[in-house]
Amino acid sequence: MNAPLNLTTDMANALRALAMDAVQKANSGHPGAPMGMAEMAVALWGRHLRVNPADPGWPDRDRFVLSNGHASMLLYALLHLSGHALSMDDLKAFRQLHSRTPGHPEIGITPGVETTTGPLGQGLANAVGMALAEKLLAQAFNRPGHDIVDHRTYVFMGDGCLMEGISQEAISLAGVWGLNKLIALYDDNGISIDGPVQGWFADDTALRFKACGWNVIGTVDGHDVAALDAAITQARSSSERPTLIICKTRIGQGSPKRANTAKAHGEPLGAEEIAATRAAIGWPHAPFEIPETVRNAWDLRTRGAAQQRDWTARLADYRVAHPALAEELERRLSGRRPIHFEDVVFKAITDVALKGETVASRKASQQVLAALGPALPELIGGSADLTGSNLTDFPGCGAVKGGSFEGRHVHYGVREFGMAAAMNGMALHGGFIPYGGTFLTFSDYSRNAIRMAALMKQQVIHVFTHDSIGLGEDGPTHQPVEHAASLRLIPHLDVWRPGDATETAVAWAHALGQRDRPSALLLSRQNLPAQTRTPEQVAEAHRGAYVLSDRAAARAVLIASGSELGLAMTAQQHLDALGVPVRVVSMPSSSVFDRQDARWQQAVLGDARLPRFGVEAGISRFWRQYGCVDALGVDSFGESGPGPSVYAHFGLTVEALVARVQAWLTAAA
Amino acid sequence: MNAPLNLTTDMANALRALAMDAVQKANSGHPGAPMGMAEMAVALWGRHLRVNPADPGWPDRDRFVLSNGHASMLLYALLHLSGHALSMDDLKAFRQLHSRTPGHPEIGITPGVETTTGPLGQGLANAVGMALAEKLLAQAFNRPGHDIVDHRTYVFMGDGCLMEGISQEAISLAGVWGLNKLIALYDDNGISIDGPVQGWFADDTALRFKACGWNVIGTVDGHDVAALDAAITQARSSSERPTLIICKTRIGQGSPKRANTAKAHGEPLGAEEIAATRAAIGWPHAPFEIPETVRNAWDLRTRGAAQQRDWTARLADYRVAHPALAEELERRLSGRRPIHFEDVVFKAITDVALKGETVASRKASQQVLAALGPALPELIGGSADLTGSNLTDFPGCGAVKGGSFEGRHVHYGVREFGMAAAMNGMALHGGFIPYGGTFLTFSDYSRNAIRMAALMKQQVIHVFTHDSIGLGEDGPTHQPVEHAASLRLIPHLDVWRPGDATETAVAWAHALGQRDRPSALLLSRQNLPAQTRTPEQVAEAHRGAYVLSDRAAARAVLIASGSELGLAMTAQQHLDALGVPVRVVSMPSSSVFDRQDARWQQAVLGDARLPRFGVEAGISRFWRQYGCVDALGVDSFGESGPGPSVYAHFGLTVEALVARVQAWLTAAA
């Protein structure tokens, strides 16, 4: 039941008008892309997208991702007109402080926004993660006659997204995985900020996507709703491959002077051109006024509610046929942990602590996964082609690759950024806690996606192994130096660098408990000796830092993380022998410690008059913020050589730490 | 004059033997890729590559980039056998501390290594930058009958490089630029660390490269030297397009048990399998023993010297025909600045200082470029599709795009990582000082390439504009918060955040003076008031931090950077009125300040008993390392809204700073 032609035109023009008027009112924003994609939006939202404005969290809704997030006004206009809880006043507050219509779409701020976009290319990769999540969830829960998980992921994206390298990682993965329910509409307007793209973007995009196993439709006239509608219908029938629909559009379509120019991209049209556009497109209505007929044509509330009702009825049937599965599916979608899971976690930590094994923390991590993984089916692992090094797999986890969705460990290939952004998409989809591994140095590649997880408050766990010069021979390109300190700067990200197997188990337990934030676990390649702890100390490790070993009348405090914890503990013994009692503080997570109350912080760090010494195989200045008077660290790039020789080269030794403490105490005496 | 067939086989097997034996001796490394690429190396190095082992710095040599840098033993074996200054003892010290044969190839350590590789995909992007540099230099200096700049760039790369997103950015740029003298040989062995790639890498690579405008040859049998030789010959005749040669190889070729398995990738074969391999390939020689005939066949000294002699003779002709050009070319290649350039720099700074304009530092940067650019032709700019925002162009700079090499500003498209790695390649090539712009937030995308420039000691200048919440409406995805502090953690990188136009000029001058390190200039979107300085203070700004405004009997020190310098200066006036004299320290570059002698540092920061307050629109904990007792900053993600309202929201105001200082002094009193 499609709208008649003139109404269809009006539906598109309503989007155009709202976009140009809101940008004008804000005197800031991007009118060109919304105006260019208006018909694409009419075709998709008007005729295909299954969403219920009254319940934007309906689990089986279609997902819509605006990867070219600067076109935010298109999305806000769609959400408003379709009947989501976003008022015209919200649109009028576009880009104002604390409004529900920020400059780029932000999840958690605006009902119906599925992911925060703006950093180009990542929306597409999020969508790939969402589409993978749908496949995995369908594999786990659908049963013959019960396609209870059955929705599509749609993406709008522009030239910028496709120039970004991450787009290649995303489309390559979507192709090899055969994500046929992923449908991407490419706003092929031939203009980017610097002008007509042919001077810097001459890819044959259709061919490129075909090379990656996609079903390619088009070029379609991006201003012909019927053609777009037909293309989407065709895309929905793709049984094995994701679909790209190439939509030839004009940026700023409708604006007599700005259409098809880079000027349409990122600045208001101006009052005069807006008036000219109104005349040209036949839109006589005042700013922010939408005629009732147009508003009714856009309203998705009735359709969406019926779609959700149908699903709810099917869910009821499913619950009868498969009660245990239904219960588990609802648990997964709600984000609740399994009952007794806390007991499993407690047992895992206790087992590790009792075992007291000298083991690399990456290996300890795998042991924890082996204990927790089977009890937590929403945990979906993976590695950027370093599974045997990151040790992110566990017995029986199975592999997700090439169209097989039964496993629980994803082979992402050498695609750190794509992996991280896809993990964000899986977390956003719901039903999963994704984790994935690479070497810590290559967190550089995925850094902005880690940041986006933090900004979006998504539970994503990064397993970064080979966390220091301790990795040895691979040399400075592979040895992180600034990375731990640098990740700790990202707001709302928990960084853990556990000192032995027990702290590794605590780190995992803590990360699994953080429903609204990502965590990064920094793990050693090399073996770490097990430290002895009381049960109380194991509990205290959850607070990010704690006194691991104290001395009466301590004259100094050593603060260590990760692989240097053992070094500090040995230094304490040497200092004991020299008659210099010192306290050792283990700080596996400064992020978590910084959130503790001041009383705890003071109790751990001790009397401010006692000199503090930091020790960590990374940038030493990090420790100054904890009042350290000196720190052993690595303040230049690493060196290739066997790990112990590299440690010695950088003076990260027990002897050096002992000497520093003695020198300071002597000088202060 | 090719070697006979059995000698050709021996040449390849010599590489295999050296690789497997050196890895075995080190008990660490990657034998599989060198063994698989041995014939590719014979074809390229034995028959095509123009290098002179006696002078690895010969400017018109061909460039060879090993993008899959873990195959380092292949390159070391080639350098040794071809006659570079790399001894057999060096090979025996593979992966040992301070050897000339580190785990991954590192420029500056090993003669003949053109770039440091290991982080996958970047070598290819470096090579694109090198090939672009060749085109630009040829355009500038070649004259009819005088092709004085005329060399090729060859790359070896593996599956990992092609999975990384940056490879797409690189090949897209190479294609649109028409870099026909770039020839990439793809080691298509179908194996990555996690196993056979078809489960995670099913791209039709030939089609993908064709989609990006490349000339694609193959699949060629990667173990057939004649076929490879023919393919390279054919590639060399490509007149408009870069060439990909797809070489079907077997990883670990020659090893009976390990060939074609992931186990061949990253661990020693073991004594037994090495013996079996020796038998299988017919290589009876002891480890590190190369028969004289094979050694002679590999020796490139005579051929390379003759090639260079020929070029030197042609350069002499060129010098006669075009003496001024020849002189300029030699200056460019030597890295010397033009005579009187320091005067130009001094005048530019002085002009800006005298002008005293209130202007955004990004705009001031453009003004500096307009003054310096024409006087420094090796300066080659660019932007990742934000030219009008980064203001990286200057009058008359012209544009490099789509096969046009006359301009001096490169349209990189939305490819931050590719841009940064290509800039590294241009710097490595010689003859250029590349700079390029994007928004500071998106330094996340290019972060590892920035790190690589620092590790490689290359002069590359990053222009990062929109450097704080001050950018306003675009919101938290676009507002850097942790980025300034995070970039300052990268060793050997100079980070500048100038406080006004004069400091922006100083930052440019300083960055242009750093021949062996990269710099990042963090510039504001919004206007910044000009500060008044004596000529001595302008000179002092070169030291990274200095006293901008002092007070007798100051009771506190305010330390500010960038856009918060004006805030601190106004706060000083307010505090004056309140009877609280304070010193204002401007710290445009903590990196540079940290390199100053202790006397300067103490003189600037003042008496340690005076409380210090930091102010910067970024993570406030940064300032604790300078002994600040408190700091105004931004410790969570930003907000979308007009810049001033966002500043107010985060409490980054004169009033707040004044209140903090007063509160502290009151509490301390």
Coordinates of N, CA and C in Angstrom, one line a residue, chain B residues 513-650:
Chain B
G513 N 62.3 22.5 11.5 CA 63.7 22.4 11.8 C 64.1 21.0 12.3
Q514 N 63.1 20.2 12.6 CA 63.4 18.8 13.1 C 63.5 17.8 12.0
R515 N 64.8 17.6 11.6 CA 65.0 16.8 10.4 C 64.8 15.3 10.8
D516 N 64.9 14.9 12.0 CA 64.8 13.5 12.4 C 63.6 13.1 13.3
R517 N 62.6 13.9 13.2 CA 61.4 13.5 14.0 C 60.1 14.1 13.4
P518 N 59.0 13.4 13.6 CA 57.8 14.0 13.2 C 57.2 15.0 14.2
S519 N 56.3 15.8 13.8 CA 55.7 16.8 14.7 C 54.2 16.7 14.4
A520 N 53.4 17.0 15.5 CA 52.0 17.1 15.3 C 51.6 18.5 15.8
L521 N 50.9 19.2 15.0 CA 50.4 20.6 15.3 C 48.9 20.5 15.6
L522 N 48.5 20.8 16.9 CA 47.1 20.7 17.3 C 46.6 22.1 17.2
L523 N 45.6 22.3 16.4 CA 45.1 23.7 16.1 C 43.6 23.8 16.3
S524 N 43.3 25.1 16.7 CA 41.9 25.3 17.0 C 41.0 25.6 15.8
R525 N 39.8 25.3 16.0 CA 38.8 25.7 15.0 C 38.4 27.2 15.3
Q526 N 38.3 27.5 16.6 CA 37.8 28.8 17.0 C 38.9 29.8 17.0
N527 N 38.5 31.1 17.0 CA 39.5 32.2 17.1 C 40.2 32.3 18.4
L528 N 41.4 32.7 18.4 CA 42.2 32.8 19.6 C 42.8 34.2 19.6
P529 N 42.7 34.9 20.8 CA 43.2 36.3 20.8 C 44.8 36.2 20.8
A530 N 45.3 37.2 20.2 CA 46.8 37.4 20.1 C 47.3 37.8 21.4
Q531 N 48.4 37.2 21.8 CA 49.1 37.6 23.1 C 50.3 38.5 22.7
T532 N 50.6 39.4 23.6 CA 51.7 40.3 23.4 C 53.0 39.7 23.9
R533 N 54.1 39.7 23.1 CA 55.3 39.1 23.6 C 56.5 40.0 23.2
T534 N 57.5 40.0 23.9 CA 58.8 40.6 23.5 C 59.5 39.7 22.5
P535 N 60.4 40.2 21.7 CA 61.1 39.3 20.8 C 61.8 38.2 21.6
E536 N 62.3 38.4 22.8 CA 62.9 37.4 23.6 C 61.9 36.3 23.9
Q537 N 60.7 36.7 24.2 CA 59.6 35.7 24.5 C 59.3 34.8 23.3
V538 N 59.3 35.5 22.1 CA 59.1 34.7 20.9 C 60.1 33.7 20.7
A539 N 61.4 34.1 21.0 CA 62.5 33.1 20.9 C 62.3 32.0 21.9
E540 N 61.9 32.4 23.1 CA 61.7 31.4 24.2 C 60.6 30.4 23.8
A541 N 59.6 30.8 23.0 CA 58.5 29.8 22.7 C 59.1 28.6 22.0
H542 N 60.2 28.8 21.3 CA 60.9 27.6 20.7 C 61.3 26.6 21.7
R543 N 61.4 26.9 22.9 CA 61.8 25.9 24.0 C 60.6 25.2 24.6
G544 N 59.4 25.3 24.0 CA 58.3 24.5 24.4 C 57.4 25.1 25.5
A545 N 58.1 25.8 26.4 CA 57.3 26.5 27.4 C 58.1 27.6 27.9
Y546 N 57.4 28.7 28.4 CA 58.1 29.9 28.8 C 57.1 30.7 29.6
V547 N 57.7 31.7 30.3 CA 56.8 32.6 31.1 C 56.3 33.6 30.1
L548 N 54.9 33.6 30.0 CA 54.4 34.6 29.1 C 54.1 35.9 29.8
S549 N 53.6 35.8 31.1 CA 53.3 37.0 31.8 C 53.6 36.7 33.3
D550 N 54.5 37.5 33.9 CA 54.9 37.2 35.3 C 54.3 38.3 36.2
R551 N 54.4 38.1 37.4 CA 54.0 39.1 38.4 C 55.0 39.0 39.6
A552 N 55.3 40.1 40.1 CA 56.1 40.2 41.3 C 55.4 39.5 42.4
A553 N 56.1 38.7 43.2 CA 55.5 38.0 44.3 C 54.3 37.2 43.9
A554 N 54.5 36.5 42.8 CA 53.4 35.6 42.3 C 53.1 34.6 43.4
R555 N 51.8 34.3 43.6 CA 51.4 33.3 44.6 C 51.0 32.0 43.9
A556 N 51.0 32.0 42.6 CA 50.6 30.7 42.0 C 51.1 30.8 40.5
V557 N 51.1 29.6 39.9 CA 51.5 29.6 38.5 C 50.4 28.9 37.7
L558 N 49.9 29.6 36.6 CA 49.0 29.0 35.7 C 49.7 28.5 34.5
I559 N 49.5 27.2 34.1 CA 50.2 26.7 32.9 C 49.1 26.3 31.9
A560 N 49.2 26.9 30.7 CA 48.1 26.7 29.8 C 48.7 26.3 28.4
S561 N 47.9 25.7 27.6 CA 48.3 25.4 26.2 C 47.2 25.8 25.3
G562 N 47.5 26.1 24.1 CA 46.5 26.3 23.0 C 45.4 27.3 23.3
S563 N 44.2 26.9 23.0 CA 43.1 27.8 23.2 C 42.9 28.2 24.6
E564 N 43.5 27.5 25.6 CA 43.3 28.0 27.0 C 44.3 29.0 27.4
L565 N 45.2 29.3 26.6 CA 46.2 30.4 27.0 C 45.5 31.7 27.2
G566 N 44.6 32.1 26.3 CA 43.9 33.3 26.5 C 43.0 33.3 27.8
L567 N 42.5 32.1 28.1 CA 41.7 32.0 29.3 C 42.6 32.3 30.5
A568 N 43.8 31.7 30.5 CA 44.7 31.9 31.6 C 45.1 33.3 31.8
M569 N 45.3 34.0 30.6 CA 45.7 35.4 30.7 C 44.6 36.3 31.3
T570 N 43.4 36.0 30.9 CA 42.3 36.7 31.4 C 42.1 36.4 32.9
A571 N 42.3 35.2 33.3 CA 42.2 34.8 34.7 C 43.3 35.6 35.5
Q572 N 44.5 35.7 34.9 CA 45.5 36.5 35.6 C 45.0 37.9 35.9
Q573 N 44.4 38.5 35.0 CA 43.9 39.9 35.2 C 42.8 39.9 36.3
H574 N 41.9 38.9 36.3 CA 40.9 38.9 37.3 C 41.6 38.7 38.7
L575 N 42.6 37.8 38.7 CA 43.2 37.6 40.0 C 44.0 38.8 40.4
D576 N 44.6 39.5 39.5 CA 45.2 40.8 39.8 C 44.2 41.7 40.6
A577 N 43.0 41.8 40.0 CA 42.0 42.6 40.6 C 41.6 42.2 42.0
L578 N 41.8 40.9 42.3 CA 41.5 40.3 43.6 C 42.7 40.3 44.5
G579 N 43.8 40.9 44.0 CA 45.0 41.0 44.8 C 45.8 39.7 44.9
V580 N 45.6 38.8 43.9 CA 46.3 37.6 43.9 C 47.2 37.5 42.6
P581 N 48.4 38.0 42.7 CA 49.3 38.0 41.5 C 49.7 36.5 41.2
V582 N 49.6 36.2 39.9 CA 50.0 34.9 39.4 C 50.8 35.0 38.2
R583 N 51.7 34.0 38.0 CA 52.5 33.8 36.8 C 51.7 33.0 35.7
V584 N 51.8 33.4 34.5 CA 51.2 32.5 33.4 C 52.3 32.0 32.6
V585 N 52.4 30.6 32.5 CA 53.3 29.9 31.7 C 52.6 29.4 30.5
S586 N 53.1 29.7 29.3 CA 52.5 29.1 28.1 C 53.3 27.9 27.8
M587 N 52.7 26.8 27.6 CA 53.3 25.5 27.3 C 52.8 25.0 25.9
P588 N 53.2 25.6 24.8 CA 52.7 25.0 23.5 C 53.2 23.6 23.2
S589 N 54.4 23.3 23.7 CA 54.9 21.9 23.5 C 55.5 21.3 24.7
S590 N 54.8 20.5 25.4 CA 55.5 19.8 26.5 C 56.6 18.9 26.0
S591 N 56.4 18.3 24.8 CA 57.5 17.4 24.3 C 58.8 18.2 24.2
V592 N 58.8 19.4 23.6 CA 60.0 20.2 23.4 C 60.5 20.6 24.8
F593 N 59.6 21.1 25.6 CA 59.9 21.5 27.0 C 60.6 20.4 27.8
D594 N 60.2 19.2 27.6 CA 60.8 18.1 28.4 C 62.2 17.8 27.9
R595 N 62.6 18.3 26.8 CA 63.9 18.1 26.3 C 64.9 19.2 26.7
Q596 N 64.3 20.3 27.3 CA 65.2 21.4 27.8 C 66.0 21.0 29.0
D597 N 67.0 21.8 29.3 CA 67.8 21.5 30.5 C 67.0 21.8 31.8
A598 N 67.4 21.2 32.9 CA 66.6 21.4 34.1 C 66.5 22.8 34.6
R599 N 67.6 23.6 34.3 CA 67.6 25.0 34.7 C 66.5 25.7 34.0
W600 N 66.3 25.5 32.7 CA 65.2 26.2 32.0 C 63.9 25.7 32.6
Q601 N 63.7 24.5 32.8 CA 62.5 23.9 33.2 C 62.1 24.5 34.6
Q602 N 63.1 24.6 35.5 CA 62.8 25.1 36.8 C 62.5 26.6 36.7
A603 N 63.2 27.3 35.9 CA 63.0 28.8 35.8 C 61.6 29.1 35.3
V604 N 61.1 28.3 34.3 CA 59.8 28.5 33.8 C 58.7 28.1 34.8
L605 N 58.8 27.0 35.4 CA 57.8 26.5 36.3 C 57.8 27.2 37.6
G606 N 58.9 27.8 37.9 CA 59.0 28.6 39.2 C 59.2 27.7 40.4
D607 N 59.3 28.4 41.5 CA 59.5 27.8 42.8 C 58.5 26.7 43.0
A608 N 59.1 25.5 43.4 CA 58.2 24.3 43.6 C 57.2 24.5 44.7
R609 N 57.4 25.5 45.6 CA 56.5 25.7 46.6 C 55.2 26.5 46.2
L610 N 55.3 27.1 45.0 CA 54.1 27.8 44.5 C 53.2 26.8 43.9
P611 N 51.9 26.9 44.2 CA 51.0 25.9 43.6 C 50.8 26.2 42.1
R612 N 50.8 25.1 41.4 CA 50.6 25.2 39.9 C 49.2 24.7 39.5
F613 N 48.7 25.4 38.5 CA 47.4 25.0 38.0 C 47.4 24.8 36.5
G614 N 47.0 23.7 36.0 CA 47.0 23.5 34.6 C 45.7 23.8 34.0
V615 N 45.7 24.3 32.8 CA 44.4 24.5 32.1 C 44.5 24.1 30.6
E616 N 43.7 23.2 30.2 CA 43.8 22.7 28.8 C 42.4 22.0 28.6
A617 N 41.9 22.1 27.4 CA 40.6 21.5 27.1 C 40.9 20.0 26.7
G618 N 41.3 19.2 27.7 CA 41.6 17.8 27.5 C 41.8 17.2 28.9
I619 N 42.2 15.9 28.9 CA 42.3 15.2 30.1 C 43.2 15.9 31.2
S620 N 42.6 16.2 32.3 CA 43.3 17.1 33.3 C 44.5 16.4 34.0
R621 N 44.4 15.1 34.1 CA 45.5 14.4 34.8 C 46.9 14.6 34.2
F622 N 46.8 15.0 32.9 CA 48.1 15.2 32.2 C 49.0 16.2 33.0
W623 N 48.3 17.2 33.7 CA 49.1 18.2 34.3 C 49.8 17.8 35.6
R624 N 49.4 16.7 36.1 CA 50.0 16.3 37.4 C 51.5 16.1 37.3
Q625 N 51.9 15.7 36.1 CA 53.3 15.4 35.9 C 54.2 16.7 36.0
Y626 N 53.5 17.9 35.8 CA 54.3 19.1 36.0 C 54.0 19.7 37.4
G627 N 53.6 18.8 38.3 CA 53.5 19.2 39.7 C 52.2 20.1 40.0
C628 N 51.3 20.1 39.0 CA 50.1 20.9 39.3 C 49.3 20.3 40.4
V629 N 48.8 21.2 41.3 CA 47.9 20.7 42.4 C 46.5 20.6 41.9
D630 N 46.2 21.2 40.8 CA 44.8 21.1 40.3 C 44.9 21.5 38.8
A631 N 43.8 21.1 38.1 CA 43.8 21.5 36.7 C 42.4 21.5 36.2
L632 N 42.1 22.5 35.3 CA 40.9 22.6 34.6 C 41.0 21.8 33.3
G633 N 40.1 20.9 33.1 CA 40.2 20.1 31.8 C 38.9 19.5 31.5
V634 N 38.9 18.5 30.7 CA 37.7 17.8 30.2 C 38.0 16.3 30.4
D635 N 37.4 15.7 31.4 CA 37.7 14.3 31.8 C 36.6 13.3 31.4
S636 N 35.7 13.7 30.6 CA 34.7 12.8 30.0 C 34.5 13.1 28.6
F637 N 33.7 12.4 27.9 CA 33.5 12.7 26.5 C 32.8 14.0 26.3
G638 N 32.9 14.6 25.2 CA 32.4 16.0 24.9 C 30.9 16.0 24.7
E639 N 30.4 17.1 24.3 CA 28.9 17.3 24.1 C 28.7 18.1 22.8
S640 N 27.6 17.8 22.2 CA 27.3 18.6 21.0 C 26.6 19.9 21.4
G641 N 27.0 21.0 20.9 CA 26.4 22.3 21.2 C 27.4 23.4 20.7
P642 N 26.9 24.6 20.6 CA 27.8 25.7 20.2 C 29.1 25.7 21.1
G643 N 30.2 25.9 20.6 CA 31.5 25.9 21.3 C 31.5 26.5 22.7
P644 N 31.1 27.8 22.7 CA 31.1 28.5 24.0 C 30.2 27.8 25.0
S645 N 29.0 27.3 24.6 CA 28.2 26.6 25.6 C 28.8 25.3 26.1
V646 N 29.5 24.6 25.2 CA 30.2 23.4 25.6 C 31.3 23.7 26.6
Y647 N 32.1 24.8 26.3 CA 33.1 25.3 27.3 C 32.5 25.5 28.7
A648 N 31.3 26.2 28.6 CA 30.7 26.6 29.9 C 30.2 25.3 30.6
H649 N 29.7 24.4 29.8 CA 29.2 23.1 30.4 C 30.3 22.4 31.1
F650 N 31.5 22.4 30.6 CA 32.6 21.7 31.2 C 33.3 22.5 32.2

